[in-house]
Structure formats: structure tokens, C-alpha cells
Amino acid sequence: MFDEVKFDERGLVPCVAQDADTGEVLTLAHANEEALRLTVETGEMHFFSRSRGKLWRKGEESGHVLKLRQLRVDCDGDAVVALVEPTGPACHTGERSCFYRELDADGEPEPVAHEALAALERTLRSRAAERPEGSYTVELLDDPGLIGEKVEEEAEEVARAAREESDERVAEEAADLLYHLSVLLASRELPLSAAMEVLNGRRG
């Protein structure tokens, strides 16, 4: 099964775990052939600990397992990407990702474009659970009819901006539409990935 994988002299290959829905990199570990075989057989990520010299199942202590969606090997065969569904924080520190620090910088890294929708979705889940007073998001979630109206309104504003305004205004209005559309999906308890999977099914 793993003929394409080039294990190093220790029988190991680096394996990057990446959130299959958001694209966020969660952790980097090493795997040997047995770890990859167990990963495929169980549907949960297994790695090989270089420090302890033994196999381990991700989440065996914390309960925060990484459920396998897909394994990919790079062009040279000497690295693997595991597309996974995390059931909790991937980092032993409790952070969502092990890569929560920016090199030579204080505080959290500045978010980049591909992280925006995933971060928004987590914020929406938090608002729905905590329901802070005065939250516009909570107001929308409490009124499904209003969400629909706002999506229609923002879609029209994007179209108008595309006809009459600058690229900057188009981007701003598109952001407003994406926000309200995300709230609409959240109100139905639908993840953004549900829409993305539909798009994947329409390729070609």
C-alpha cells in the first residue's frame, strides 16, 4: 500500500495533519509504515514518537483524535499530508493548531486569507453558544427571516458595486455577503464545508 512512500533511514516519514474542511495546518509528526497502516485501518491518525521510540495514536490521552479523511504523498514521496477531521485541539497546549506562534513575533500570528472563513465559523459557533448581549450575530440567529433579508440585501449591494464602484468596494461588499451567508448556514447548523463539498461535486 505504501510503495510510493520513501521512508528515511529510520523508517520514518514526516506527516503533516491538515484540517480537511478549513485547510488549516494542525500539526507535524512522523510516521513509520505500521503507523500509516494503523491510520488507514482505524480511520484515526497514528504516529511514531521519535523521543519515546514507539507508536502512538493521536488523542490517546486527551481524547482529541484526528479522524482520517485522506492521505496524500508529495511528488518525491518523502512527505505525507493527512487530511483530517479534528475532534478537539490538535496541540498538547490546548491550542487548535501546534502552529499558533509566529517566529520572532509577540502574540498570535496575523491571520492570512485562507484562515478567515474558518475563524469566522468558530466565532459564529461561539456567539450561538454564549449569546452575548448586544451581539448583532445573535440578533440575526434569533431571526431567520432577517438573515434571509440581509443575504438578499448584501447580494444586491455586491452586484451594484460590481457595476458602479471600485474593486475595493466590491471586496468590502463581498465580505459583508460572506458574513451574512455564513450566519445563515450557522442558523441551520450547516458547516461552511457543506457548501464547499457541493462545489467540489460540480467540478467540470
Short mmCIF file of C-alpha atoms in Angstrom, two decimals:
data_model
loop_
_atom_site.label_atom_id
_atom_site.label_comp_id
_atom_site.label_asym_id
_atom_site.label_seq_id
_atom_site.Cartn_x
_atom_site.Cartn_y
_atom_site.Cartn_z
CA MET A 1 0.00 0.00 0.00
CA PHE A 2 2.83 2.41 0.80
CA ASP A 3 5.20 1.66 -2.07
CA GLU A 4 5.16 5.33 -3.10
CA VAL A 5 6.37 6.49 0.32
CA LYS A 6 10.13 6.88 0.76
CA PHE A 7 10.82 6.25 4.42
CA ASP A 8 14.14 7.56 5.73
CA GLU A 9 16.97 5.50 7.21
CA ARG A 10 15.00 5.20 10.45
CA GLY A 11 11.92 4.01 8.59
CA LEU A 12 10.09 7.29 9.17
CA VAL A 13 8.34 9.89 7.02
CA PRO A 14 7.18 13.36 8.11
CA CYS A 15 3.39 13.67 8.18
CA VAL A 16 1.54 16.98 8.20
CA ALA A 17 -2.00 16.86 9.58
CA GLN A 18 -4.25 19.40 7.87
CA ASP A 19 -7.89 20.18 8.63
CA ALA A 20 -9.79 18.74 5.66
CA ASP A 21 -12.56 21.34 5.92
CA THR A 22 -10.61 24.54 6.53
CA GLY A 23 -7.15 23.83 5.11
CA GLU A 24 -5.50 24.86 8.38
CA VAL A 25 -2.29 23.03 9.27
CA LEU A 26 -2.76 21.38 12.67
CA THR A 27 0.44 19.53 13.49
CA LEU A 28 3.57 17.83 12.15
CA ALA A 29 4.66 14.41 13.35
CA HIS A 30 6.45 11.35 11.99
CA ALA A 31 5.05 8.00 10.95
CA ASN A 32 6.51 4.65 10.08
CA GLU A 33 4.81 2.09 7.85
CA GLU A 34 2.97 0.48 10.76
CA ALA A 35 1.64 3.85 11.91
CA LEU A 36 0.31 4.57 8.43
CA ARG A 37 -1.23 1.11 8.22
CA LEU A 38 -2.98 1.57 11.58
CA THR A 39 -4.14 5.01 10.45
CA VAL A 40 -5.79 3.53 7.36
CA GLU A 41 -7.25 0.54 9.23
CA THR A 42 -8.70 2.52 12.16
CA GLY A 43 -9.52 5.82 10.45
CA GLU A 44 -7.64 7.71 13.19
CA MET A 45 -4.15 9.18 12.96
CA HIS A 46 -1.29 7.13 14.35
CA PHE A 47 2.29 8.37 14.52
CA PHE A 48 5.69 7.17 15.68
CA SER A 49 7.24 9.06 18.59
CA ARG A 50 10.96 9.57 17.98
CA SER A 51 11.55 10.61 21.59
CA ARG A 52 9.74 7.64 23.11
CA GLY A 53 10.59 5.19 20.35
CA LYS A 54 7.07 3.82 19.97
CA LEU A 55 3.78 4.10 18.12
CA TRP A 56 1.08 6.38 19.45
CA ARG A 57 -2.48 7.21 18.50
CA LYS A 58 -3.15 10.93 18.35
CA GLY A 59 -5.54 11.77 21.17
CA GLU A 60 -4.98 8.59 23.14
CA GLU A 61 -4.61 10.67 26.31
CA SER A 62 -6.58 13.85 25.57
CA GLY A 63 -9.36 12.19 23.58
CA HIS A 64 -8.84 14.74 20.79
CA VAL A 65 -8.35 12.35 17.92
CA LEU A 66 -7.72 13.22 14.30
CA LYS A 67 -10.13 11.34 12.05
CA LEU A 68 -8.63 10.48 8.68
CA ARG A 69 -10.27 11.71 5.51
CA GLN A 70 -7.43 11.26 3.03
CA LEU A 71 -3.69 10.56 2.83
CA ARG A 72 -1.61 12.31 0.18
CA VAL A 73 2.04 11.81 -0.70
CA ASP A 74 4.22 14.53 -2.19
CA CYS A 75 5.93 14.45 -5.60
CA ASP A 76 9.15 12.98 -4.20
CA GLY A 77 7.37 10.51 -1.94
CA ASP A 78 9.27 11.67 1.14
CA ALA A 79 6.46 13.53 2.93
CA VAL A 80 2.80 12.81 3.64
CA VAL A 81 -0.19 15.09 4.21
CA ALA A 82 -3.10 13.69 6.19
CA LEU A 83 -6.40 15.49 5.63
CA VAL A 84 -8.27 15.05 8.88
CA GLU A 85 -11.30 16.00 10.96
CA PRO A 86 -10.10 17.16 14.39
CA THR A 87 -12.34 16.36 17.35
CA GLY A 88 -10.66 18.96 19.55
CA PRO A 89 -7.40 20.92 19.88
CA ALA A 90 -4.55 19.30 17.99
CA CYS A 91 -1.81 20.76 20.19
CA HIS A 92 -0.91 19.45 23.64
CA THR A 93 -1.03 23.07 24.86
CA GLY A 94 -4.75 23.21 24.16
CA GLU A 95 -4.33 25.36 21.06
CA ARG A 96 -6.25 24.38 17.93
CA SER A 97 -3.01 24.09 15.96
CA CYS A 98 0.57 23.47 17.01
CA PHE A 99 1.49 26.38 14.73
CA TYR A 100 -0.03 29.13 16.86
CA ARG A 101 3.13 31.24 17.17
CA GLU A 102 4.78 33.49 14.61
CA LEU A 103 8.56 33.26 14.54
CA ASP A 104 10.24 36.28 16.14
CA ALA A 105 6.94 38.00 16.92
CA ASP A 106 4.87 38.64 20.02
CA GLY A 107 1.35 37.30 20.35
CA GLU A 108 -0.67 35.32 17.86
CA PRO A 109 0.20 35.39 14.16
CA GLU A 110 -1.70 37.78 11.94
CA PRO A 111 -4.38 35.75 10.14
CA VAL A 112 -3.97 35.15 6.43
CA ALA A 113 -6.70 34.96 3.81
CA HIS A 114 -7.43 31.23 3.88
CA GLU A 115 -7.99 31.37 7.66
CA ALA A 116 -10.75 33.99 7.51
CA LEU A 117 -13.82 31.82 6.93
CA ALA A 118 -12.70 29.14 9.37
CA ALA A 119 -12.12 31.76 12.08
CA LEU A 120 -15.50 33.33 11.30
CA GLU A 121 -17.25 29.99 11.58
CA ARG A 122 -15.71 29.38 15.01
CA THR A 123 -16.76 32.86 16.12
CA LEU A 124 -20.33 32.22 14.97
CA ARG A 125 -20.43 28.95 16.92
CA SER A 126 -19.20 30.82 19.99
CA ARG A 127 -21.85 33.53 19.62
CA ALA A 128 -24.56 30.91 19.22
CA ALA A 129 -23.42 29.10 22.37
CA GLU A 130 -22.63 32.08 24.60
CA ARG A 131 -25.20 34.56 23.22
CA PRO A 132 -23.54 37.79 24.43
CA GLU A 133 -25.90 40.69 24.97
CA GLY A 134 -25.95 43.25 22.15
CA SER A 135 -24.38 40.91 19.60
CA TYR A 136 -25.52 41.58 16.03
CA THR A 137 -24.79 37.95 15.20
CA VAL A 138 -27.09 36.76 17.98
CA GLU A 139 -29.79 39.15 16.72
CA LEU A 140 -29.55 37.53 13.30
CA LEU A 141 -29.52 33.99 14.67
CA ASP A 142 -32.71 34.75 16.60
CA ASP A 143 -34.49 35.93 13.46
CA PRO A 144 -34.16 33.58 10.46
CA GLY A 145 -36.30 35.88 8.34
CA LEU A 146 -33.93 38.77 8.98
CA ILE A 147 -30.94 36.68 7.94
CA GLY A 148 -32.57 35.91 4.61
CA GLU A 149 -33.37 39.58 4.06
CA LYS A 150 -29.78 40.59 4.84
CA VAL A 151 -28.36 37.99 2.44
CA GLU A 152 -30.61 39.34 -0.32
CA GLU A 153 -29.66 42.92 0.54
CA GLU A 154 -25.93 42.23 0.60
CA ALA A 155 -26.07 40.25 -2.66
CA GLU A 156 -27.73 43.22 -4.35
CA GLU A 157 -25.09 45.56 -2.93
CA VAL A 158 -22.30 43.38 -4.31
CA ALA A 159 -23.94 43.44 -7.73
CA ARG A 160 -24.35 47.21 -7.59
CA ALA A 161 -20.74 47.69 -6.50
CA ALA A 162 -19.59 45.50 -9.39
CA ARG A 163 -21.50 47.74 -11.80
CA GLU A 164 -20.68 51.13 -10.37
CA GLU A 165 -17.88 51.12 -7.79
CA SER A 166 -14.21 50.35 -7.21
CA ASP A 167 -12.63 46.95 -6.74
CA GLU A 168 -12.10 47.83 -3.07
CA ARG A 169 -15.83 48.40 -2.61
CA VAL A 170 -16.62 45.14 -4.37
CA ALA A 171 -14.32 43.31 -1.94
CA GLU A 172 -15.94 45.05 1.05
CA GLU A 173 -19.46 44.23 -0.09
CA ALA A 174 -18.44 40.65 -0.88
CA ALA A 175 -17.10 40.33 2.68
CA ASP A 176 -20.45 41.55 4.03
CA LEU A 177 -22.24 38.95 1.92
CA LEU A 178 -19.92 36.15 3.04
CA TYR A 179 -20.51 37.09 6.68
CA HIS A 180 -24.30 37.07 6.38
CA LEU A 181 -24.27 33.89 4.31
CA SER A 182 -22.12 32.25 6.99
CA VAL A 183 -24.62 33.30 9.66
CA LEU A 184 -27.44 31.83 7.57
CA LEU A 185 -25.62 28.49 7.37
CA ALA A 186 -24.87 28.61 11.09
CA SER A 187 -28.54 29.23 11.84
CA ARG A 188 -29.30 25.95 10.06
CA GLU A 189 -26.38 24.24 11.83
CA LEU A 190 -24.73 23.69 8.47
CA PRO A 191 -20.92 23.99 8.30
CA LEU A 192 -19.35 26.02 5.53
CA SER A 193 -17.78 22.79 4.33
CA ALA A 194 -21.24 21.54 3.32
CA ALA A 195 -21.40 24.22 0.63
CA MET A 196 -17.78 23.61 -0.37
CA GLU A 197 -18.47 19.91 -0.86
CA VAL A 198 -21.34 20.81 -3.19
CA LEU A 199 -18.91 22.94 -5.20
CA ASN A 200 -16.45 20.04 -5.33
CA GLY A 201 -19.22 17.88 -6.76
CA ARG A 202 -19.81 20.39 -9.55
CA ARG A 203 -16.27 20.41 -10.96
CA GLY A 204 -16.19 20.39 -14.73
#
